Coordinates of C-alpha atoms and ligand atoms in Angstrom, one line a residue:
M1 CA 62.8 0.9 5.0
K2 CA 60.0 -0.8 3.1
I3 CA 57.9 -3.6 4.6
L4 CA 55.1 -5.6 3.0
F5 CA 52.8 -7.1 5.7
A6 CA 50.9 -10.1 4.3
V7 CA 47.9 -11.2 6.4
W8 CA 44.6 -13.0 5.9
E9 CA 42.4 -10.7 8.0
I10 CA 42.3 -7.0 9.0
D11 CA 39.9 -5.1 11.1
P12 CA 37.5 -3.5 10.1
F13 CA 37.3 -4.9 6.6
F14 CA 37.4 -8.6 7.5
K15 CA 37.9 -9.6 11.1
F16 CA 38.0 -13.0 12.6
G17 CA 40.0 -12.7 15.8
G18 CA 42.9 -11.0 17.5
L19 CA 45.1 -11.1 14.4
G20 CA 42.6 -8.7 12.7
D21 CA 43.2 -6.2 15.5
V22 CA 47.0 -6.6 15.1
A23 CA 46.9 -6.0 11.4
R24 CA 44.9 -2.8 11.9
A25 CA 47.1 -1.3 14.7
F26 CA 50.6 -2.6 14.3
P27 CA 51.4 -1.3 10.8
A28 CA 50.0 2.1 11.9
A29 CA 52.5 2.3 14.7
L30 CA 55.4 1.5 12.4
K31 CA 54.2 4.1 9.9
D32 CA 54.3 6.7 12.7
L33 CA 58.0 5.7 13.2
G34 CA 58.7 6.5 9.5
V35 CA 58.6 2.9 8.2
D36 CA 57.0 2.6 4.7
I37 CA 54.7 -0.3 5.5
R38 CA 51.9 -1.6 3.3
I39 CA 49.4 -4.4 3.9
T40 CA 48.2 -7.1 1.5
I41 CA 45.2 -9.3 2.0
P42 CA 42.8 -11.4 -0.3
F43 CA 39.8 -9.6 -1.5
Y44 CA 37.1 -12.0 -0.3
K45 CA 33.5 -11.5 -1.2
A46 CA 32.9 -11.0 2.5
V47 CA 35.2 -8.0 2.8
K48 CA 33.2 -4.9 3.9
L49 CA 34.7 -1.8 2.4
G50 CA 31.9 0.4 3.7
R51 CA 32.5 4.0 2.4
N52 CA 36.1 3.5 1.7
R53 CA 37.1 4.0 -1.9
K54 CA 39.1 1.4 -3.7
K55 CA 41.4 2.2 -6.6
L56 CA 42.3 -0.4 -9.2
L57 CA 46.1 -0.3 -9.4
C58 CA 46.8 -3.1 -11.9
R59 CA 46.0 -6.5 -13.3
L60 CA 48.3 -9.4 -13.7
R61 CA 48.4 -13.1 -14.4
V62 CA 49.5 -15.5 -11.7
E63 CA 50.4 -19.1 -12.7
Y64 CA 48.7 -21.6 -10.5
A65 CA 47.7 -25.2 -11.1
G66 CA 48.9 -25.0 -14.6
R67 CA 46.8 -22.0 -15.6
K68 CA 47.3 -18.3 -15.8
E69 CA 44.8 -16.7 -13.4
K70 CA 43.8 -13.1 -13.6
V71 CA 44.5 -11.1 -10.4
E72 CA 43.4 -7.5 -9.8
I73 CA 45.1 -5.3 -7.2
Y74 CA 42.9 -2.7 -5.5
E75 CA 44.3 -0.1 -3.1
V76 CA 42.3 1.2 -0.1
A77 CA 43.7 3.6 2.5
H78 CA 42.9 2.2 5.9
P79 CA 40.2 4.5 7.4
L80 CA 41.8 4.7 10.8
N81 CA 45.5 5.2 9.9
N82 CA 45.8 5.7 6.1
V83 CA 48.2 2.7 5.7
P84 CA 47.8 1.5 2.1
V85 CA 46.0 -1.9 2.0
Y86 CA 46.3 -3.9 -1.2
F87 CA 43.4 -6.2 -1.9
L88 CA 44.0 -9.1 -4.3
K89 CA 41.0 -10.1 -6.3
N90 CA 40.6 -13.4 -8.1
K91 CA 37.2 -15.0 -8.5
K92 CA 38.2 -18.6 -8.5
Y93 CA 40.5 -18.8 -5.4
L94 CA 40.1 -15.7 -3.4
D95 CA 36.4 -14.9 -3.3
I96 CA 35.6 -17.5 -0.7
V97 CA 38.1 -19.0 1.7
S98 CA 38.9 -22.6 0.8
A99 CA 41.6 -24.4 2.8
A100 CA 42.8 -26.2 -0.3
D101 CA 43.7 -23.2 -2.5
T102 CA 43.0 -19.8 -1.1
F103 CA 46.2 -19.3 0.9
A104 CA 48.5 -21.1 -1.5
F105 CA 47.2 -19.0 -4.3
F106 CA 47.4 -15.8 -2.3
D107 CA 51.0 -16.5 -1.3
K108 CA 52.0 -17.2 -4.9
A109 CA 50.2 -14.0 -6.0
V110 CA 52.1 -11.9 -3.4
V111 CA 55.4 -13.2 -4.5
D112 CA 54.6 -12.7 -8.2
I113 CA 53.5 -9.2 -7.6
V114 CA 56.8 -8.4 -5.9
K115 CA 58.8 -10.2 -8.5
N116 CA 57.1 -8.3 -11.3
N117 CA 57.2 -5.0 -9.4
S118 CA 53.5 -4.6 -10.0
L119 CA 53.0 -2.3 -7.1
D120 CA 55.8 0.2 -7.8
F121 CA 56.8 -0.7 -4.2
Q122 CA 59.8 -3.0 -3.7
P123 CA 59.8 -4.2 -0.1
D124 CA 63.1 -4.9 1.8
I125 CA 61.1 -7.4 3.9
I126 CA 57.9 -9.3 3.6
Q127 CA 56.4 -10.0 7.0
C128 CA 54.2 -13.1 6.9
N129 CA 51.6 -13.8 9.5
D130 CA 50.6 -17.3 10.6
H131 CA 50.1 -20.3 8.3
H132 CA 48.0 -18.5 5.8
T133 CA 51.1 -16.8 4.5
G134 CA 53.5 -19.6 5.3
M135 CA 54.5 -20.5 1.7
I136 CA 55.8 -17.0 1.0
P137 CA 59.4 -17.5 2.4
L138 CA 59.9 -20.6 0.3
L139 CA 58.5 -18.9 -2.8
V140 CA 60.8 -15.9 -2.3
K141 CA 63.8 -18.3 -2.1
E142 CA 62.6 -20.3 -5.2
N143 CA 62.4 -17.0 -7.2
K144 CA 65.8 -15.9 -5.8
L145 CA 64.4 -12.5 -4.8
N146 CA 66.7 -10.2 -2.9
I147 CA 64.1 -9.8 -0.1
K148 CA 64.2 -10.9 3.5
T149 CA 61.2 -12.7 5.1
I150 CA 59.9 -12.8 8.6
M151 CA 57.5 -15.5 9.8
T152 CA 55.4 -14.2 12.6
I153 CA 53.6 -16.9 14.7
H154 CA 50.5 -15.6 16.4
N155 CA 49.3 -19.1 17.4
L156 CA 51.2 -22.3 16.8
A157 CA 48.1 -24.3 17.3
Y158 CA 47.0 -23.6 13.8
Q159 CA 49.5 -24.9 11.3
G160 CA 47.6 -25.1 8.0
F161 CA 47.9 -28.6 6.7
N162 CA 47.4 -29.0 2.9
S163 CA 47.7 -31.9 0.5
K164 CA 51.0 -32.4 -1.2
E165 CA 49.5 -31.6 -4.6
V166 CA 49.6 -27.9 -3.6
L167 CA 53.3 -28.0 -4.4
D168 CA 52.6 -28.9 -8.0
K169 CA 50.0 -26.1 -8.2
L170 CA 52.7 -23.7 -7.0
G171 CA 55.2 -25.1 -9.4
I172 CA 57.6 -26.2 -6.7
E173 CA 59.6 -29.4 -7.4
H174 CA 59.1 -32.1 -4.8
T175 CA 62.8 -32.9 -4.7
K176 CA 63.8 -29.3 -3.8
S177 CA 64.6 -29.9 -0.2
R178 CA 65.1 -32.8 2.2
L179 CA 62.3 -31.4 4.2
I180 CA 59.8 -31.3 1.4
R181 CA 60.7 -34.9 0.6
W182 CA 59.9 -35.8 4.2
E183 CA 56.6 -33.9 4.0
I184 CA 55.7 -35.6 0.8
K185 CA 56.1 -38.9 2.5
R186 CA 53.6 -37.8 5.1
R187 CA 51.4 -36.8 2.1
Q188 CA 50.8 -33.4 3.6
I189 CA 52.4 -30.0 3.6
N190 CA 52.4 -27.9 6.7
F191 CA 52.3 -24.3 5.7
L192 CA 53.5 -22.8 9.1
M193 CA 56.4 -25.3 9.2
E194 CA 57.5 -24.3 5.7
G195 CA 57.3 -20.6 6.8
I196 CA 59.4 -21.3 9.9
I197 CA 62.1 -23.2 8.0
H198 CA 62.5 -20.8 5.1
A199 CA 62.1 -17.4 6.8
D200 CA 65.1 -15.4 7.6
A201 CA 63.7 -14.7 11.1
V202 CA 60.8 -15.9 13.1
T203 CA 58.9 -13.7 15.6
T204 CA 56.2 -14.5 18.0
V205 CA 53.9 -12.4 20.0
S206 CA 55.5 -12.5 23.5
P207 CA 58.9 -13.2 24.9
T208 CA 57.5 -16.0 27.2
Y209 CA 55.8 -17.7 24.3
A210 CA 59.0 -17.6 22.3
Q211 CA 60.6 -19.7 25.0
E212 CA 57.5 -21.9 25.5
I213 CA 57.3 -23.0 21.9
M214 CA 60.7 -24.7 22.1
T215 CA 59.3 -27.1 24.7
E216 CA 57.3 -30.3 24.1
E217 CA 54.4 -29.0 26.1
F218 CA 53.8 -26.0 23.9
G219 CA 55.7 -26.8 20.7
M220 CA 52.8 -28.5 19.0
G221 CA 55.2 -30.9 17.4
L222 CA 57.4 -28.2 16.0
E223 CA 59.6 -27.7 19.1
E224 CA 62.7 -29.4 17.7
L225 CA 62.5 -27.4 14.5
L226 CA 62.1 -24.3 16.5
R227 CA 65.0 -25.1 18.8
G228 CA 67.2 -25.5 15.7
K229 CA 66.3 -21.9 14.8
E230 CA 67.4 -20.5 18.2
G231 CA 69.0 -17.1 17.7
R232 CA 66.6 -16.3 14.9
I233 CA 63.5 -16.4 17.0
F234 CA 62.3 -13.2 18.7
G235 CA 59.5 -12.7 21.1
I236 CA 57.9 -9.2 20.9
L237 CA 54.7 -8.5 22.9
N238 CA 51.7 -7.3 20.9
G239 CA 50.1 -4.1 21.9
I240 CA 46.7 -2.4 21.8
S241 CA 45.8 0.9 20.3
A242 CA 42.5 1.3 22.1
D243 CA 42.0 5.0 21.8
T244 CA 40.9 5.2 18.2
R245 CA 39.0 1.9 18.2
Y246 CA 37.0 2.4 21.3
K247 CA 35.6 5.7 20.3
Y248 CA 32.8 3.6 18.8
H249 CA 31.6 3.4 22.4
G250 CA 29.9 6.7 22.1
K251 CA 27.1 5.0 20.2
L252 CA 26.3 2.6 23.0
N253 CA 25.4 5.3 25.5
T254 CA 25.5 2.9 28.4
C255 CA 29.1 2.8 29.5
E256 CA 30.9 6.1 29.3
F257 CA 34.2 5.9 31.1
V258 CA 36.4 5.4 28.1
Q259 CA 35.3 8.6 26.5
R260 CA 36.9 10.6 29.2
K261 CA 39.9 8.4 29.7
S262 CA 42.1 10.0 27.1
E263 CA 41.7 13.3 28.9
F264 CA 43.3 11.9 32.0
K265 CA 46.4 10.6 30.1
N266 CA 48.7 8.9 32.6
N267 CA 47.4 10.4 35.7
F268 CA 44.4 8.4 36.8
G269 CA 45.3 8.6 40.5
E270 CA 43.9 12.1 40.7
H271 CA 40.7 11.1 38.8
L272 CA 40.2 7.9 40.6
K273 CA 37.0 9.1 42.3
F274 CA 35.4 10.0 38.9
F275 CA 36.5 6.7 37.4
L276 CA 35.2 4.5 40.3
E277 CA 31.9 6.2 40.2
K278 CA 31.6 5.6 36.4
K279 CA 32.6 2.0 36.9
R280 CA 30.0 1.6 39.6
K281 CA 27.3 3.0 37.3
N282 CA 28.5 0.9 34.3
K283 CA 28.2 -2.2 36.4
L284 CA 24.6 -1.4 37.4
L285 CA 23.7 -0.7 33.8
L286 CA 25.2 -3.9 32.6
Q287 CA 23.7 -6.0 35.4
R288 CA 20.2 -4.6 34.4
K289 CA 20.9 -5.1 30.7
L290 CA 21.8 -8.7 31.2
G291 CA 19.2 -9.5 33.8
L292 CA 21.7 -10.0 36.7
R293 CA 20.9 -8.9 40.2
A294 CA 21.7 -5.1 40.1
T295 CA 24.0 -4.4 43.0
S296 CA 27.4 -2.9 43.7
K297 CA 28.0 -5.3 46.5
L298 CA 29.0 -8.4 44.5
P299 CA 32.2 -8.8 42.5
L300 CA 31.5 -9.0 38.8
S301 CA 33.9 -11.1 36.7
C302 CA 33.9 -11.7 33.0
F303 CA 35.2 -14.1 30.4
I304 CA 35.5 -12.8 26.8
G305 CA 36.9 -15.1 24.1
R306 CA 36.6 -17.9 21.6
L307 CA 35.1 -20.9 23.2
D308 CA 38.0 -23.1 22.3
P309 CA 38.4 -25.9 24.9
A310 CA 42.0 -26.7 23.8
Q311 CA 43.2 -23.2 24.5
K312 CA 41.0 -21.0 26.6
G313 CA 40.8 -23.0 29.8
L314 CA 37.0 -23.6 29.7
D315 CA 37.2 -26.7 31.8
I316 CA 38.8 -25.1 34.8
L317 CA 36.7 -21.9 34.4
H318 CA 33.5 -23.9 34.5
K319 CA 34.6 -26.0 37.5
M320 CA 35.6 -22.9 39.4
I321 CA 32.4 -21.1 38.7
R322 CA 30.4 -24.2 39.7
K323 CA 32.1 -24.3 43.0
V324 CA 31.6 -20.6 44.0
I325 CA 28.3 -19.7 42.4
D326 CA 26.0 -21.4 44.8
S327 CA 27.0 -19.0 47.6
E328 CA 25.2 -16.3 45.5
D329 CA 28.1 -14.0 46.4
N330 CA 29.6 -13.7 43.0
Q331 CA 28.5 -12.7 39.5
F332 CA 29.9 -13.8 36.2
V333 CA 29.4 -12.7 32.5
I334 CA 30.5 -15.0 29.7
L335 CA 30.8 -13.7 26.2
G336 CA 32.1 -16.1 23.6
S337 CA 31.3 -18.1 20.5
G338 CA 32.4 -21.5 19.4
N339 CA 32.2 -25.0 20.9
I340 CA 28.5 -25.9 21.4
D341 CA 29.1 -28.5 24.2
W342 CA 30.7 -25.8 26.3
Q343 CA 27.9 -23.4 25.5
K344 CA 25.5 -25.9 26.9
R345 CA 27.5 -26.5 30.1
F346 CA 27.6 -22.8 30.9
E347 CA 24.0 -22.4 29.9
W348 CA 23.2 -25.1 32.5
L349 CA 24.7 -22.9 35.2
Y350 CA 22.5 -20.0 34.0
K351 CA 19.4 -22.2 34.4
F352 CA 20.1 -22.5 38.1
Y353 CA 21.6 -19.1 38.8
P354 CA 20.1 -16.6 36.3
K355 CA 20.8 -13.6 38.6
Y356 CA 24.5 -14.6 39.1
I357 CA 25.7 -15.7 35.6
S358 CA 24.9 -14.3 32.2
C359 CA 25.8 -16.3 29.1
N360 CA 26.1 -14.6 25.7
F361 CA 27.1 -16.9 22.9
K362 CA 27.8 -14.5 20.0
F363 CA 30.5 -12.3 18.6
D364 CA 29.5 -8.8 19.7
E365 CA 32.2 -6.1 20.0
G366 CA 29.8 -3.5 21.4
L367 CA 28.8 -5.9 24.3
A368 CA 32.5 -6.9 24.8
H369 CA 33.4 -3.2 25.3
E370 CA 30.5 -2.7 27.8
I371 CA 31.6 -5.8 29.7
Y372 CA 35.2 -4.5 29.8
E373 CA 34.0 -1.2 31.1
A374 CA 31.7 -2.6 33.8
S375 CA 33.5 -5.7 35.3
D376 CA 35.7 -5.8 38.3
F377 CA 37.7 -8.8 37.1
I378 CA 38.5 -10.5 33.8
L379 CA 39.2 -14.2 34.1
I380 CA 41.8 -15.6 31.7
P381 CA 42.4 -19.3 32.5
S382 CA 44.0 -20.1 29.1
K383 CA 46.1 -23.3 29.0
F384 CA 48.4 -21.4 26.6
E385 CA 48.1 -17.8 25.3
P386 CA 50.7 -16.6 22.8
C387 CA 50.0 -13.0 23.7
G388 CA 46.4 -12.3 24.6
L389 CA 44.8 -9.0 24.0
I390 CA 42.0 -9.4 26.5
Q391 CA 44.1 -8.8 29.6
M392 CA 45.4 -5.6 28.0
L393 CA 42.0 -4.4 27.0
G394 CA 40.7 -5.3 30.5
M395 CA 43.4 -3.2 32.1
Y396 CA 42.8 -0.4 29.7
F397 CA 39.3 -0.3 31.2
G398 CA 40.5 -0.7 34.8
T399 CA 39.3 -4.4 35.0
I400 CA 41.8 -6.5 36.9
P401 CA 42.9 -9.7 35.2
I402 CA 43.1 -13.1 37.0
A403 CA 45.1 -15.3 34.6
H404 CA 47.2 -18.4 34.2
R405 CA 50.9 -17.7 34.1
T406 CA 51.7 -18.5 30.5
G407 CA 52.7 -16.7 27.3
G408 CA 51.9 -13.1 27.0
L409 CA 49.8 -13.2 30.2
A410 CA 53.0 -13.8 32.1
D411 CA 54.7 -10.9 30.3
S412 CA 52.0 -8.3 30.9
I413 CA 50.5 -9.1 34.4
K414 CA 52.3 -8.6 37.7
T415 CA 50.6 -10.2 40.7
Y416 CA 49.4 -7.6 43.3
Y417 CA 50.5 -4.8 41.0
N418 CA 48.0 -4.8 38.1
G419 CA 46.5 -8.3 38.3
F420 CA 46.8 -11.8 39.6
L421 CA 48.6 -14.8 38.1
F422 CA 48.3 -18.5 39.1
D423 CA 50.9 -21.0 38.3
R424 CA 49.4 -24.4 38.0
Y425 CA 46.8 -25.0 35.4
S426 CA 44.0 -26.3 37.7
S427 CA 40.5 -25.2 38.8
V428 CA 41.8 -25.2 42.4
A429 CA 44.6 -22.8 41.6
L430 CA 42.2 -20.6 39.7
R431 CA 39.7 -20.6 42.5
N432 CA 42.3 -19.9 45.2
T433 CA 43.6 -16.9 43.2
Y434 CA 40.1 -15.7 42.4
E435 CA 39.1 -15.9 46.1
R436 CA 42.3 -14.0 47.1
A437 CA 41.5 -11.3 44.6
V438 CA 37.9 -11.0 45.8
E439 CA 39.1 -10.8 49.4
I440 CA 41.1 -7.8 48.5
W441 CA 38.2 -6.3 46.5
K442 CA 36.0 -6.7 49.6
K443 CA 38.2 -5.9 52.5
D444 CA 41.2 -3.9 51.3
R445 CA 39.7 -1.3 49.0
K446 CA 42.9 0.9 49.2
K447 CA 45.0 -1.9 47.8
F448 CA 42.4 -2.8 45.2
E449 CA 42.1 0.8 44.0
E450 CA 45.9 1.1 43.8
M451 CA 45.9 -2.0 41.5
V452 CA 43.2 -0.4 39.4
V453 CA 45.4 2.7 38.9
N454 CA 48.4 0.6 38.1
A455 CA 46.3 -1.4 35.5
L456 CA 45.1 1.9 33.9
N457 CA 48.7 3.2 33.8
T458 CA 50.3 0.1 32.3
D459 CA 51.4 1.1 28.8
F460 CA 50.4 -1.5 26.2
S461 CA 50.6 0.9 23.3
W462 CA 51.9 -0.3 20.0
D463 CA 54.5 2.5 19.9
L464 CA 56.8 0.6 22.2
R465 CA 56.5 -2.6 20.3
A466 CA 56.9 -0.9 16.9
K467 CA 60.4 0.3 18.0
E468 CA 61.5 -3.2 18.8
Y469 CA 60.2 -4.4 15.4
R470 CA 62.0 -1.5 13.6
E471 CA 65.3 -2.6 15.3
L472 CA 64.7 -6.2 14.1
Y473 CA 64.0 -5.0 10.5
E474 CA 67.2 -2.9 10.6
K475 CA 69.3 -5.9 11.7
L476 CA 67.8 -8.1 9.1
I477 CA 68.4 -5.6 6.3
S478 CA 72.0 -5.0 7.4
G479 CA 72.6 -8.7 7.4
S480 CA 73.5 -8.8 11.1
I481 CA 70.9 -11.6 11.7
Ligands
ADP1 P1 42.5 -14.8 20.2 O1 43.3 -14.1 19.2 O2 43.1 -16.1 20.7 O3 41.1 -15.0 19.8 P2 43.0 -12.4 21.8 O4 42.9 -12.2 23.3 O5 44.4 -12.2 21.2 O6 42.5 -13.9 21.5 O7 42.0 -11.5 21.0 C1 40.6 -11.7 21.1 C2 39.9 -10.4 20.6 O8 38.6 -10.7 20.1 C3 39.8 -9.3 21.6 O9 39.7 -8.0 21.0 C4 38.4 -9.6 22.2 O10 37.7 -8.5 22.8 C5 37.6 -10.1 21.0 N1 36.6 -11.1 21.2 C6 36.7 -12.4 21.5 N2 35.5 -13.0 21.6 C7 34.6 -12.1 21.4 C8 33.2 -12.0 21.3 N3 32.5 -13.1 21.5 N4 32.5 -10.9 21.0 C9 33.3 -9.8 20.8 N5 34.6 -9.7 20.9 C10 35.3 -10.8 21.1

């Protein structure tokens, strides 16, 4: 079984968000199951190869915008798992990301490479990820290649609109399909939509999100199209493979729990005392580092994520914190980058309560890990969340999630077991749930500690998910889907 995994980011070479984590860890788990999986990604100037050696595999010409462009393929073995990564180099289109051409050109290059057998690796399936790779399924069809395609939706909110001229550049006739004619009328091409239409199967990153995207509330305008694909849409939860990645912690020398965690395997109950003591120390270390009042007596809750007001629930989070912070009975840590307006609003809270809220507006993985290791709760008020890795990472570090019941949050958190979910998207619902959680933290330590053990024991490893994907690949190849 041979799979080519096409993606626009991969940790640690070029990481932008959660998809970069997925591209690092998911293919590795499939490789462990015996699947021959390889990754392909543009070779941007910003790619950091570090000490990893690249090998030039071949050169070819890719026709785009009426010209034959030179593309070089470099192979690098992923440093954490040895999965081959093929970097495609082209100065004009792939050096720097441009919305107009980079992804259209990359998609064309991927399909040309497979068509010409340039890699000596003929995939049975190309797995495309998000809109960046959305033109691949159509190009595979156009070239009549005997290869199946999967379109994996990580976030429907980003669809990749492009001008209709891109079709000319790709050499696709405008009259090819009814849909393209309709798109042409709108004078725009929607890459993700093309991917959904032409792929043999569509997957998304949690079972709940697979249902949600068929509704008007979450479908982002594509719900009807998605409903028409029912039976070919599969929701498989993402996972985390924290063990290898979080070894980087050692360098920080502040928070140390995770270094011992792997020794305990799935038996944290016995080691709970050790763990709680570490967590208590971590919290004091972090409070001091961030200038918060250093005390074990107050619950410390964190928010880690992109400051995206359309998705991440910043409005209800801010309102909830505003309501509870003046009692000076709670502490909060915010780590995020993005929207400047929201940065200012959170910063304003800091001005009044510097000992009770810490605002960190940057992308800092080291700090993120320290926060996971030190906090009692992680707040995830997202309006929608296709999967969400933060709740899994939180639980991996024994930090209890308080989250909106949506998408992957609904599929990974069980109230009173390993976290707390609230149903209605409102600051009142968030606040009520937060206060209930804090009440347990303060007054029912036995219950709280039981929940911490459950969170630590919940298995979010990629191994489980990879098996589900392998089954899907088998069905696709055998033609039973
Ligand atoms: P999304 O993909 O919507 O950004 P996810 O929950 O799937 O959200 O993944 C977010 C990932 O990025 C997690 O690994 C989280 O720890 C990390 N992250 C988000 N914001 C920051 C930040 N400001 N600094 C460091 N890591 C961050």
